[in-house]
mmCIF file of C-alpha atoms (C1' of nucleotides) and ligand atoms in Angstrom:
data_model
loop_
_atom_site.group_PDB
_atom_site.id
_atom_site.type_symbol
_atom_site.label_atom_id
_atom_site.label_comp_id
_atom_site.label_asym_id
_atom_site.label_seq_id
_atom_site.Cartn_x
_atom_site.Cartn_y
_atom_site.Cartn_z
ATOM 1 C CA UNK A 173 0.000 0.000 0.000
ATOM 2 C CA UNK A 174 1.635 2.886 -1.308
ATOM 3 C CA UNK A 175 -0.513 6.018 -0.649
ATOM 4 C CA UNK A 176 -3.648 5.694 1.449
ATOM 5 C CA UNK A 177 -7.067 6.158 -0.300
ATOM 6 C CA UNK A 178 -9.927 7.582 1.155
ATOM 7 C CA UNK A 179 -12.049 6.752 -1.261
ATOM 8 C CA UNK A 180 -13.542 3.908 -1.921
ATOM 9 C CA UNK A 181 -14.792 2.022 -5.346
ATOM 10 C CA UNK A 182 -18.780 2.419 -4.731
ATOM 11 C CA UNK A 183 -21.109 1.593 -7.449
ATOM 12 C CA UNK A 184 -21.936 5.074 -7.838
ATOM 13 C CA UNK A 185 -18.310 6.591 -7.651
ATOM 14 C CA UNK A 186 -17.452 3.886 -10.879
ATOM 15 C CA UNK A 187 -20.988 4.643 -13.007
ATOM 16 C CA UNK A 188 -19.811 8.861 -12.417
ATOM 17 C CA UNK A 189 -16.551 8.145 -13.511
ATOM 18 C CA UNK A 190 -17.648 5.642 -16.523
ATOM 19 C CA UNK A 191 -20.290 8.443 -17.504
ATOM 20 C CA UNK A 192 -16.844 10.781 -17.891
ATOM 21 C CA UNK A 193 -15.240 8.649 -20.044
ATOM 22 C CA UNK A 194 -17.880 8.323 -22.417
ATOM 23 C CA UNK A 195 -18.836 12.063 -22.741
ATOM 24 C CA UNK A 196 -14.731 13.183 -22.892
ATOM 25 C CA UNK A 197 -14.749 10.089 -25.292
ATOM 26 C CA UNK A 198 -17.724 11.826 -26.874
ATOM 27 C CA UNK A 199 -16.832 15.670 -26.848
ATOM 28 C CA UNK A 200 -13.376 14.739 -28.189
ATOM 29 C CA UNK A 201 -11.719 15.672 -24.532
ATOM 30 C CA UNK A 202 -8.682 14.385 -22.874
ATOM 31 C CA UNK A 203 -9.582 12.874 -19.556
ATOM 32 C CA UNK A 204 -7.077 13.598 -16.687
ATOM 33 C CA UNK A 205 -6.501 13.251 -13.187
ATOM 34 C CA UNK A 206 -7.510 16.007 -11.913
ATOM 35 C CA UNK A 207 -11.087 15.884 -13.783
ATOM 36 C CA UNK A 208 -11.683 12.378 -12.246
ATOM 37 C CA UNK A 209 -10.257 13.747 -8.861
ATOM 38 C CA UNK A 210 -12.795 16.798 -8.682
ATOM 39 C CA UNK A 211 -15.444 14.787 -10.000
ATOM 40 C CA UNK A 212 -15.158 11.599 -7.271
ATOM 41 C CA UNK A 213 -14.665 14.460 -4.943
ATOM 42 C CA UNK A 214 -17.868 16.500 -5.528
ATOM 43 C CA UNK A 215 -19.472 12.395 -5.863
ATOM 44 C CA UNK A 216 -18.485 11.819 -2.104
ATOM 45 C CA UNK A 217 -19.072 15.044 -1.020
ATOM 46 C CA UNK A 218 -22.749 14.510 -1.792
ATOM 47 C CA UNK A 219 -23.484 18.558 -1.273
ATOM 48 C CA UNK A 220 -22.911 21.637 -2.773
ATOM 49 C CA UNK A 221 -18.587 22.082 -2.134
ATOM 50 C CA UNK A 222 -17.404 25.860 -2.180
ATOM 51 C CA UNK A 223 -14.790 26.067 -5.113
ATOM 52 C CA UNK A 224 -12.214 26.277 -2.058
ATOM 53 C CA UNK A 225 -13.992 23.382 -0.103
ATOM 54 C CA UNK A 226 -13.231 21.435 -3.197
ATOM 55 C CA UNK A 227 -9.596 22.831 -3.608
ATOM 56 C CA UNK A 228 -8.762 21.821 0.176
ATOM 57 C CA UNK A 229 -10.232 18.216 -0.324
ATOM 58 C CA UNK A 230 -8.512 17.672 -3.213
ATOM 59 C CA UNK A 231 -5.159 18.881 -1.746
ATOM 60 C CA UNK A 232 -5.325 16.900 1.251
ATOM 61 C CA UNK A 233 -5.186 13.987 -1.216
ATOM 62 C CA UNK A 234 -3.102 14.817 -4.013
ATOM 63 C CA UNK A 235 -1.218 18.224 -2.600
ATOM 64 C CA UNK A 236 -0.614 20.188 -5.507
ATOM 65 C CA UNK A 237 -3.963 21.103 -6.852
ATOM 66 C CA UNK A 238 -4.513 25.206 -6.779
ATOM 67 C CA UNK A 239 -7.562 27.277 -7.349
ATOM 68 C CA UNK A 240 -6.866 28.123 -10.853
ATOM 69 C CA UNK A 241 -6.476 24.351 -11.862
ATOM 70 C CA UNK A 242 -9.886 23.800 -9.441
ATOM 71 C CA UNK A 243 -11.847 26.468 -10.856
ATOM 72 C CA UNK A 244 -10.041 25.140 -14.528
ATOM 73 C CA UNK A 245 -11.438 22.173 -14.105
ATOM 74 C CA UNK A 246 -14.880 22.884 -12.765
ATOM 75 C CA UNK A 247 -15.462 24.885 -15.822
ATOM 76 C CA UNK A 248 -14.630 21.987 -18.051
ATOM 77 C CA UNK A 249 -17.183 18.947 -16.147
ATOM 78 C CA UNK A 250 -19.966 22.397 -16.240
ATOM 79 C CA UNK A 251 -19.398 22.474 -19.588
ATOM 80 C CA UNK A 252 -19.714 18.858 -20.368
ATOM 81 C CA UNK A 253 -23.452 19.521 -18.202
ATOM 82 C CA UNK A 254 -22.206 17.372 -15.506
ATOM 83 C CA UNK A 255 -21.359 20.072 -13.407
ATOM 84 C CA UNK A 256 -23.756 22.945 -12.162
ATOM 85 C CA UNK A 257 -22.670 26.025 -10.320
ATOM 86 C CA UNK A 258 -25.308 27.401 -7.437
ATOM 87 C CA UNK A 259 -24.799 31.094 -7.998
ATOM 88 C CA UNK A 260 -26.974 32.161 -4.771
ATOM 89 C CA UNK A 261 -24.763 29.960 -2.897
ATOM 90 C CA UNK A 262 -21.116 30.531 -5.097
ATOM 91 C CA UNK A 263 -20.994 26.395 -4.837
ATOM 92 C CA UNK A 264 -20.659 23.525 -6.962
ATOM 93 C CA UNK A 265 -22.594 20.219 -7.229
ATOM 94 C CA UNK A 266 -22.603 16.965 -9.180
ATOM 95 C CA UNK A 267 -25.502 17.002 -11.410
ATOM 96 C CA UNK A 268 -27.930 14.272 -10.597
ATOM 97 C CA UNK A 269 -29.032 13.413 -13.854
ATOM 98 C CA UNK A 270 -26.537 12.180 -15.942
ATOM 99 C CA UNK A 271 -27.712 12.773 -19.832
ATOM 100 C CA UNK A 272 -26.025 15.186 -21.127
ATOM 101 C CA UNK A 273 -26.829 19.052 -20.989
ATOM 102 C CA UNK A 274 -29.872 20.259 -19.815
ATOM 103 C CA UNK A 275 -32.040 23.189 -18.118
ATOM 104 C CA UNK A 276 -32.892 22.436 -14.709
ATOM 105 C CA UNK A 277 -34.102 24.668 -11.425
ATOM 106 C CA UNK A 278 -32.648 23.950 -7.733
ATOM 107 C CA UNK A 279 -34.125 24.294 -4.586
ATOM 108 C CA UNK A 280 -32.471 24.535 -1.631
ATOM 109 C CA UNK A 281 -33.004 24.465 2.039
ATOM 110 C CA UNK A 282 -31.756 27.748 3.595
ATOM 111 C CA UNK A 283 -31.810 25.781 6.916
ATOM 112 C CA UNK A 284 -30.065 22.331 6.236
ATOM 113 C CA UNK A 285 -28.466 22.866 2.960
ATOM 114 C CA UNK A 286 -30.028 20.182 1.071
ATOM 115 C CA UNK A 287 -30.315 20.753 -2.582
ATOM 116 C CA UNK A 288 -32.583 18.981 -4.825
ATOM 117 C CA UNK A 289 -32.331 19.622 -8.933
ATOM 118 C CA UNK A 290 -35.565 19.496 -10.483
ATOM 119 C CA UNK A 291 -36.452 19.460 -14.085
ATOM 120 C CA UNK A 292 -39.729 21.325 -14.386
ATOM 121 C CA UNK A 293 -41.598 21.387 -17.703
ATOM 122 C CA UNK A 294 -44.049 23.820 -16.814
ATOM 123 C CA UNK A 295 -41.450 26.263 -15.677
ATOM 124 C CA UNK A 296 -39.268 25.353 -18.961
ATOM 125 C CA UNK A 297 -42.045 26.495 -20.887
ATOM 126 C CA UNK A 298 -42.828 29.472 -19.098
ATOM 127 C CA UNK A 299 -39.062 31.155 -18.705
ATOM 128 C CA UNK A 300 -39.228 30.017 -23.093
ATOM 129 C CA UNK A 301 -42.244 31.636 -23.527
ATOM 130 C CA UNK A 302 -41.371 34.787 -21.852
ATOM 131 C CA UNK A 303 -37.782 35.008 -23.645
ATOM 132 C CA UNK A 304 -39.790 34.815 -26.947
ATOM 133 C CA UNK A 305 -42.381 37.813 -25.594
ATOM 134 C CA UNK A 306 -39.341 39.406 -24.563
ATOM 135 C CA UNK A 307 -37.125 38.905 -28.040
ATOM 136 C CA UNK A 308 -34.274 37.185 -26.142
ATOM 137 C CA UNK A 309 -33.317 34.096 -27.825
ATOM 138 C CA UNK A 310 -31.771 32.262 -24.351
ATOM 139 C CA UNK A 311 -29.035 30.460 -24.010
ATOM 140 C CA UNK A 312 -28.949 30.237 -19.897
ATOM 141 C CA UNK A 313 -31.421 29.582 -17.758
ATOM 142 C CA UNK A 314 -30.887 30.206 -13.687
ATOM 143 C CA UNK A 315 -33.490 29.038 -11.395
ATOM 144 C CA UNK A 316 -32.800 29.257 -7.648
ATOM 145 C CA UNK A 317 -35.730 28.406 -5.485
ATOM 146 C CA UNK A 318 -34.437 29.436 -2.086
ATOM 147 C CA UNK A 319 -36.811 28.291 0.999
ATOM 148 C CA UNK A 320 -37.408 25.451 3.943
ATOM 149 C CA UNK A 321 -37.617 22.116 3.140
ATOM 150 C CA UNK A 322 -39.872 19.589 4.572
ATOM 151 C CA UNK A 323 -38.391 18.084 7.184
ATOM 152 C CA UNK A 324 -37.013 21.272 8.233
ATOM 153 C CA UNK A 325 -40.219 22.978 9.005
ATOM 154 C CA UNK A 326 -41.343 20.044 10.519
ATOM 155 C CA UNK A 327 -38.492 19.807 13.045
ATOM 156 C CA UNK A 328 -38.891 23.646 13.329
ATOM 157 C CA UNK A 329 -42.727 22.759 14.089
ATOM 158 C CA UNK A 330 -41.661 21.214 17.172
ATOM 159 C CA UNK A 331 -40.261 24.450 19.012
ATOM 160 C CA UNK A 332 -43.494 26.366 18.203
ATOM 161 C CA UNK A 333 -45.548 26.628 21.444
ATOM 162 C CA UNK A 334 -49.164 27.106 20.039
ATOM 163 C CA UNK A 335 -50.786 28.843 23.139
ATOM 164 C CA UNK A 336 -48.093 31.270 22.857
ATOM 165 C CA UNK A 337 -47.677 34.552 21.168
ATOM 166 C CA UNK B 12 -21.794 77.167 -5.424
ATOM 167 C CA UNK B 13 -19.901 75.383 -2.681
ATOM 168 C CA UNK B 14 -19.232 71.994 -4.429
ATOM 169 C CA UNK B 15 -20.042 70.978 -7.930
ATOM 170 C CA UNK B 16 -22.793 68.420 -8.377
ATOM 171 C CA UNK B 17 -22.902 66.178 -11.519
ATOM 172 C CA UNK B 18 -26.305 65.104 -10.935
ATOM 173 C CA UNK B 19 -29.720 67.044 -12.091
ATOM 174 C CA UNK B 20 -32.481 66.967 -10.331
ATOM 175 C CA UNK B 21 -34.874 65.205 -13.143
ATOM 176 C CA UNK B 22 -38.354 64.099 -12.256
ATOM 177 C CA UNK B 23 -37.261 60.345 -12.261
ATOM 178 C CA UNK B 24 -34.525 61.433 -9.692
ATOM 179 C CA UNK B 25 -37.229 62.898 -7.589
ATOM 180 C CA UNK B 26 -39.211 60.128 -7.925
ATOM 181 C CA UNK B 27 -37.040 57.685 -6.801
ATOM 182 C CA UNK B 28 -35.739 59.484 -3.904
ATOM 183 C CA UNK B 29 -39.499 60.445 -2.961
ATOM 184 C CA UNK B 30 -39.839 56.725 -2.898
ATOM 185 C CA UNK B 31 -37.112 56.259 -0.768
ATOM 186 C CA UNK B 32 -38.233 58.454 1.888
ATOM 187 C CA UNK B 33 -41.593 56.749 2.070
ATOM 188 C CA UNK B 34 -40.701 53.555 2.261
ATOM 189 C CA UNK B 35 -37.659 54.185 5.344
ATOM 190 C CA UNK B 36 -40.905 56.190 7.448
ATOM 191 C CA UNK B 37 -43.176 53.142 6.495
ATOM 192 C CA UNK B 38 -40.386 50.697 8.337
ATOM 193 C CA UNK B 39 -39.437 53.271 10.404
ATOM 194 C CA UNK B 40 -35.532 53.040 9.201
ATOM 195 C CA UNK B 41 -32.978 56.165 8.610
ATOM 196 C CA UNK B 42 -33.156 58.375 5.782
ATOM 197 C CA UNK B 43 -29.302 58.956 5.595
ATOM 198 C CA UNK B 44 -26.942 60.560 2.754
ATOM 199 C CA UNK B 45 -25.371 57.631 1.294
ATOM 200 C CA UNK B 46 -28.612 55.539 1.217
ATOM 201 C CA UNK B 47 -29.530 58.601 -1.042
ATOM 202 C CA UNK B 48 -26.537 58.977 -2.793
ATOM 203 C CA UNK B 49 -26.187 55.088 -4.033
ATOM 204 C CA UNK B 50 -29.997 55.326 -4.968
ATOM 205 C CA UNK B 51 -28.773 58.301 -6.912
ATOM 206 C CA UNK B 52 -26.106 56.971 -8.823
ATOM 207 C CA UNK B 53 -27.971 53.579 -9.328
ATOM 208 C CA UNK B 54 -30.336 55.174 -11.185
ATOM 209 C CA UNK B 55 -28.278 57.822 -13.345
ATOM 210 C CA UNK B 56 -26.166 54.486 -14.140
ATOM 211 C CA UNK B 57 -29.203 53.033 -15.555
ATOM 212 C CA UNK B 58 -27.816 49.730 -15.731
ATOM 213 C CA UNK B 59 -26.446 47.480 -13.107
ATOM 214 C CA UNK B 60 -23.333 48.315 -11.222
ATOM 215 C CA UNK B 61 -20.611 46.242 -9.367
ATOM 216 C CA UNK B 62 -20.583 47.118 -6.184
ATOM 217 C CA UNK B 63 -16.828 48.214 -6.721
ATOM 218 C CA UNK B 64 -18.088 50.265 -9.672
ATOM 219 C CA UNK B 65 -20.723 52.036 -7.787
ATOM 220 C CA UNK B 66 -18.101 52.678 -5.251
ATOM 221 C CA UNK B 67 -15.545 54.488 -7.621
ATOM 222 C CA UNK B 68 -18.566 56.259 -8.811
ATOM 223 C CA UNK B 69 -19.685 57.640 -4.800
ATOM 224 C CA UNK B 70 -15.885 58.156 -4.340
ATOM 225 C CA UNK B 71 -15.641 60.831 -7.250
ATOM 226 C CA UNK B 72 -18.845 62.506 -5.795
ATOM 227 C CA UNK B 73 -18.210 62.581 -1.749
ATOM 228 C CA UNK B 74 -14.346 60.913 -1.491
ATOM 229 C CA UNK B 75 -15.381 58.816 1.212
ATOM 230 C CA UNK B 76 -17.551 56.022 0.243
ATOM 231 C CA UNK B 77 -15.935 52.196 1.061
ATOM 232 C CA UNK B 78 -16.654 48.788 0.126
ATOM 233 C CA UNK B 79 -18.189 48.055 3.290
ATOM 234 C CA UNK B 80 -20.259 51.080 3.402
ATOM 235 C CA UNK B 81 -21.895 50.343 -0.324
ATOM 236 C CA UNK B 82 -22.662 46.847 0.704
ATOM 237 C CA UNK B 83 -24.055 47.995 3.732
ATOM 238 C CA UNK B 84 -26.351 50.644 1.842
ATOM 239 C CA UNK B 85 -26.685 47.816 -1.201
ATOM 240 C CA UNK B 86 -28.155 45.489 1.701
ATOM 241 C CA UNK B 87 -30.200 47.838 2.735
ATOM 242 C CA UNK B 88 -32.165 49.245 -0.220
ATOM 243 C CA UNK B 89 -32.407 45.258 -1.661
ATOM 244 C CA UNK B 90 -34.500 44.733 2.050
ATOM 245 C CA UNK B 91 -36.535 47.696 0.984
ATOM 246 C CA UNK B 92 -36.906 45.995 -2.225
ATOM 247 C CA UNK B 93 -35.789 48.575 -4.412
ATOM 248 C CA UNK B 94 -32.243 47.670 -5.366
ATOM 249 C CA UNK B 95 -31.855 43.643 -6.751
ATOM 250 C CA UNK B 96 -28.385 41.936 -7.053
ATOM 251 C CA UNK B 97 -28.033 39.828 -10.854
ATOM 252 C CA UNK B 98 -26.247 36.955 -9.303
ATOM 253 C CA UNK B 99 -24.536 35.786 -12.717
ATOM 254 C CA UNK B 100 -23.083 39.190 -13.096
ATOM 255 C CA UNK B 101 -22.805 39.823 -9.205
ATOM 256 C CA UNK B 102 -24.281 43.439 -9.918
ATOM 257 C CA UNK B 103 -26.630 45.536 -8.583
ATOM 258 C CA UNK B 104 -29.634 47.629 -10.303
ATOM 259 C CA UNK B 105 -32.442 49.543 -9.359
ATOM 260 C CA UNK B 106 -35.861 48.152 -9.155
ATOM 261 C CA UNK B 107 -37.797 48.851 -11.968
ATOM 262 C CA UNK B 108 -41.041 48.731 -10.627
ATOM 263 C CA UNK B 109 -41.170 50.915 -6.996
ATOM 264 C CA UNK B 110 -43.835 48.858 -5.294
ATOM 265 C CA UNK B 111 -42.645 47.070 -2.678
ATOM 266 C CA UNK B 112 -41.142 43.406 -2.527
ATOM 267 C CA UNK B 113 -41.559 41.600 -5.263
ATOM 268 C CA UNK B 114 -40.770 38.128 -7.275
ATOM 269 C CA UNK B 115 -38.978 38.690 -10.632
ATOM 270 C CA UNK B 116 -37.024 37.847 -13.592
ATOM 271 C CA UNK B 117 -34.671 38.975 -15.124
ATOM 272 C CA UNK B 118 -33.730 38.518 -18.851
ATOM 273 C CA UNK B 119 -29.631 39.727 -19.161
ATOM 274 C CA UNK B 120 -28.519 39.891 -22.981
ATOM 275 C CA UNK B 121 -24.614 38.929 -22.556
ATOM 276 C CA UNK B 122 -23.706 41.061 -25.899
ATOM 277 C CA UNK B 123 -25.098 44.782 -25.134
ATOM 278 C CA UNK B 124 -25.445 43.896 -20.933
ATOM 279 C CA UNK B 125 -28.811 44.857 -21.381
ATOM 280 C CA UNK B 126 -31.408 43.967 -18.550
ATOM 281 C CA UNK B 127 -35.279 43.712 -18.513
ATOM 282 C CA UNK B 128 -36.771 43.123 -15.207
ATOM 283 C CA UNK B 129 -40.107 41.115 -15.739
ATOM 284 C CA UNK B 130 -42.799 39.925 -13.638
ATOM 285 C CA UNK B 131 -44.200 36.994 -15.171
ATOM 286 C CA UNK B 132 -47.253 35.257 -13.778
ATOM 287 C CA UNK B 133 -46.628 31.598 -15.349
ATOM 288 C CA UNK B 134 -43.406 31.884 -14.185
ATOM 289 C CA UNK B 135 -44.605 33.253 -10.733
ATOM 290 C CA UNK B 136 -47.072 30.088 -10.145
ATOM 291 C CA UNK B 137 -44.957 27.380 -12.197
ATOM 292 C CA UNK B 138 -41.973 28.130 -9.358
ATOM 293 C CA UNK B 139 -44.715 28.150 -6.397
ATOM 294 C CA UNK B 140 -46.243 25.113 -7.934
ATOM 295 C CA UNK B 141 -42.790 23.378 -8.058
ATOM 296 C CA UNK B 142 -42.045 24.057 -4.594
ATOM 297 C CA UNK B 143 -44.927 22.833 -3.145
ATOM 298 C CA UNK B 144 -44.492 19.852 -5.316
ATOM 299 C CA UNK B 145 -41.434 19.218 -3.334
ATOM 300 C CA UNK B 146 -42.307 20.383 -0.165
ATOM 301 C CA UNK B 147 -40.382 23.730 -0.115
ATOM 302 C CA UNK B 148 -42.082 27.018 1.584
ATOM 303 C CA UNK B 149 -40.212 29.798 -0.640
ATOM 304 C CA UNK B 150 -38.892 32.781 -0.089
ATOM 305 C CA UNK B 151 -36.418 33.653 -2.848
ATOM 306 C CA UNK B 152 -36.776 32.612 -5.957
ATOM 307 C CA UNK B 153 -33.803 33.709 -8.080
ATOM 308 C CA UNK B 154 -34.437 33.833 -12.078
ATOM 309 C CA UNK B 155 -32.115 35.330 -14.522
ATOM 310 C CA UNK B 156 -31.862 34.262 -18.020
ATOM 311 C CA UNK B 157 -29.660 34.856 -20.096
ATOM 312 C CA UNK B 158 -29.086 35.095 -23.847
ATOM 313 C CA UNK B 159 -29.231 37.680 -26.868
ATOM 314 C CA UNK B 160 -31.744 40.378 -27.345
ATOM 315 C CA UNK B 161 -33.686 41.221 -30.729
ATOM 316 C CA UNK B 162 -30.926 44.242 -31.087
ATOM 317 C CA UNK B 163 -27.912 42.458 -31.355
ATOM 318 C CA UNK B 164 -29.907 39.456 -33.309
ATOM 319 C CA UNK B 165 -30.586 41.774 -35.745
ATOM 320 C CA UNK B 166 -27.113 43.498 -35.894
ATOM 321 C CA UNK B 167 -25.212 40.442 -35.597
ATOM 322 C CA UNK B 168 -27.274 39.109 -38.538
ATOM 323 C CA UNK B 169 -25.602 41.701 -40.892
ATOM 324 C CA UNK B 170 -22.375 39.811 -40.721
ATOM 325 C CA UNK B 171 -23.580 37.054 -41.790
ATOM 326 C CA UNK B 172 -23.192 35.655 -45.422
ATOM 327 C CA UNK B 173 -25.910 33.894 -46.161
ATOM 328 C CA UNK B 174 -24.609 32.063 -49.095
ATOM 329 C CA UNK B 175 -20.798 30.916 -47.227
ATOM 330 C CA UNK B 176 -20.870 28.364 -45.320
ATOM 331 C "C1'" DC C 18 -31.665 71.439 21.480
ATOM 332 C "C1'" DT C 19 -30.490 67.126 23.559
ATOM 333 C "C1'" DA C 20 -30.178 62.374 24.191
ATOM 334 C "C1'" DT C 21 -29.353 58.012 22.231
ATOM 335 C "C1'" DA C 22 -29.773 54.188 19.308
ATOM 336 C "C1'" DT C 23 -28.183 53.617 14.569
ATOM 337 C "C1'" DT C 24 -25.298 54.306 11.089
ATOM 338 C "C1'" DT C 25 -21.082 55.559 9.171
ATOM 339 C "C1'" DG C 26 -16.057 55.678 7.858
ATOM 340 C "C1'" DA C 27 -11.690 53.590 8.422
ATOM 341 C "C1'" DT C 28 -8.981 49.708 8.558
ATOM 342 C "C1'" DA C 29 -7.918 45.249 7.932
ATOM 343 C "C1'" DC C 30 -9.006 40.921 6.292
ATOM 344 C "C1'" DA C 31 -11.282 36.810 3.986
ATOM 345 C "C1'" DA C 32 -13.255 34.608 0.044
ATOM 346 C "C1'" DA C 33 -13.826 33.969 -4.858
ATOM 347 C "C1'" DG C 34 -11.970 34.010 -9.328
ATOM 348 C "C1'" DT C 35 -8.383 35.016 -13.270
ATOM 349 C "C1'" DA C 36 -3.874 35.667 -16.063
ATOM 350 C "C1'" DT C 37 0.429 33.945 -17.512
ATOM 351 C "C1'" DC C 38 3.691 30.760 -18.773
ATOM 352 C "C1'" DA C 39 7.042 26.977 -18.443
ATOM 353 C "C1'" DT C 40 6.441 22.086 -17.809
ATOM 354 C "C1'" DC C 41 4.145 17.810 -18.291
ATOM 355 C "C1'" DT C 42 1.053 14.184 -20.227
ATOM 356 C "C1'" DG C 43 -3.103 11.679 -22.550
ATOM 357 C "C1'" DC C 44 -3.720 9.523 -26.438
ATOM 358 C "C1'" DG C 45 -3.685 8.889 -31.586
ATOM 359 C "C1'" DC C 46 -0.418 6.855 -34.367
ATOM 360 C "C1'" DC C 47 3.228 3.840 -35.718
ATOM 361 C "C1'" DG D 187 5.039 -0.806 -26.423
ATOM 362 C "C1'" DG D 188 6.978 3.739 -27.340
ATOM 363 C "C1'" DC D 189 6.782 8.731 -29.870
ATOM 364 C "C1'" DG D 190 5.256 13.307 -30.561
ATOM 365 C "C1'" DC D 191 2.778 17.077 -29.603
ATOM 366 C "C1'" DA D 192 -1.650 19.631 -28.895
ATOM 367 C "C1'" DG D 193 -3.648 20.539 -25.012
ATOM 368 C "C1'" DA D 194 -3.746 20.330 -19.945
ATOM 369 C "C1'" DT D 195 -1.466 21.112 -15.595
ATOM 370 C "C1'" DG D 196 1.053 23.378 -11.663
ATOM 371 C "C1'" DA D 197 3.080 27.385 -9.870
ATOM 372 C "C1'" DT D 198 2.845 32.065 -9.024
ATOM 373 C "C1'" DA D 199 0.972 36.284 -8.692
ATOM 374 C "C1'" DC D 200 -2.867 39.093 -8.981
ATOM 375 C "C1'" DT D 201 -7.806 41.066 -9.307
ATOM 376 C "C1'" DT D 202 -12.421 41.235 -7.827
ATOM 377 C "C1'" DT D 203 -15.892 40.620 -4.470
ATOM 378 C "C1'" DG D 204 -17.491 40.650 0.144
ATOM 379 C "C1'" DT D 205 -16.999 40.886 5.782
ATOM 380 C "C1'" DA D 206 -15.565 41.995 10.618
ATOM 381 C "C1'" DT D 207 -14.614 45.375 14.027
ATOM 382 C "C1'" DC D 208 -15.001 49.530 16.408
ATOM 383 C "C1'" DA D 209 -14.551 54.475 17.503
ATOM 384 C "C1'" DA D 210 -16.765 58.651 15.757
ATOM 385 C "C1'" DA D 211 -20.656 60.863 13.644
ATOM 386 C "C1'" DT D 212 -25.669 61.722 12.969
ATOM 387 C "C1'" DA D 213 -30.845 61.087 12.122
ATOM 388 C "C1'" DT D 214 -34.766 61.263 14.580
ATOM 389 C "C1'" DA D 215 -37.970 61.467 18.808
ATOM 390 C "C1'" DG D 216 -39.133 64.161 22.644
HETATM 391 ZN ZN1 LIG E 414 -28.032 18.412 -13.914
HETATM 392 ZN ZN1 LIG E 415 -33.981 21.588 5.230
HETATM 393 ZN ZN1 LIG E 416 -37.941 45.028 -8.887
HETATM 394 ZN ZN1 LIG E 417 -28.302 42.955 -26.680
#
DNA sequence: CTATATTTGATACAAAGTATCATCTGCGCC
DNA sequence: GGCGCAGATGATACTTTGTATCAAATATAG
């Protein structure tokens, strides 16, 4: 055992990583070390990772990634639509769908942090529609849906004292 | 004339600075000089600002303006609900519509920077409709889309030859 | 006008993202 | 399997964006 491995070969780190291969395979695009590294990264992370989040994880296992080689490759796996960037949040996340690009919304819990990516046809239609009314022909489409989640207001519930003011 | 002023005194300036005034008695907040001032050059920009812009901007009028001061003021008037932030440019412009808080969308054409604020009521009820879906209560729902307007359509059109390939 | 709770200005710092360039390497080809 | 090189990386330095702290200043109520 040469160097020690945190991470370990689950089912879903090796179908991420497979999915890689085929789009770089795909898209003409070298695949590296440091693309699988920050995608098995953001896979184990499971959550949204700051771009610096990321950067320390990654150095603690390889020690010579750097934010410009971080934010290098996070550009590359968002534009190969595996990727998404939170802007509300400045974070990054694995997208959970894995076919290809595609316009989605998030919502996230302000309280726990838990993100979910939806893909909403009615709201697909709607932001189309109004780009047409509006002349824009769109090419980006952010929708952030900031609030509480379920279980959150639920355990929130609990600390309400209904006779109370 | 003790010190030169750059800015006229047009009825949209009034306006907006009448607005102001209302709304900090209504929440019973301080009318002060630099919530004026960045009001002031927010709207004689006409377009959104960086915050680091709109400070350069205060600094040639009063000297004394700081980074944490504008994002103090910029916090401020986006509570009021008359200043928004465009997260995918990480700017700031004034509300187009002075009526209180408000859910909108923003269309941002990345040639010309221009920005149309819209209110769109499909959109409005697809995004409430989505959250309850998943069982989020919202209360920010970030839209911006992004693409090219009918101006620079048109005018990029002229460069193309229709008959090369 | 005075009192006082807020706000400001000044300073210093933290976080997020980009530019440049010499070196290295994934991978198509032999 | 090994070569060659377009394209990617690592290293460094830098810019932009946003916060924390606190003494001094000031907007408003009385
Ligand atoms: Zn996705
Ligand atoms: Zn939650
Ligand atoms: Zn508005
Ligand atoms: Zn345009």
């Amino acid at each position: 055992m040469r160097k020690a491995r945190n991470v370990s070969p689950t089912p879903a780190r090796e179908r991420a990583l497979r999915r890689l291969e085929d789009l770089c395979r795909e898209h003409g695009e070298r695949l590296t070390r440091p693309r699988r590294a920050v995608l098995a990264t953001l896979l184990s992370a499971r959550r949204p990772l700051s771009a610096y989040e990321l950067l320390d994880l990654l150095r603690a296992e390889d020690g010579k990634s750097t934010a410009a080689s971080v934010y290098r490759t996070l550009d590359f796996l968002r534009a190969l639509g595996i990727v998404h960037r939170l802007e509300s949040t400045r974070s990054f996340v694995l997208c959970e769908h894995l076919e290809g690009p595609h316009w989605v919304q998030f919502l996230i819990c302000r309280r726990c942090g838990q993100v979910v990516e939806a893909e909403d046809e009615r709201i697909a239609a709607a932001t189309e529609r109004l780009g047409q009314r509006l002349g824009f022909a769109l090419d980006q489409r952010i929708v952030e849906l900031t609030g509480v989640c379920e279980g959150c207001r639920a355990s929130a519930a609990c600390h309400w004292r209904p006779g109370a003011r």
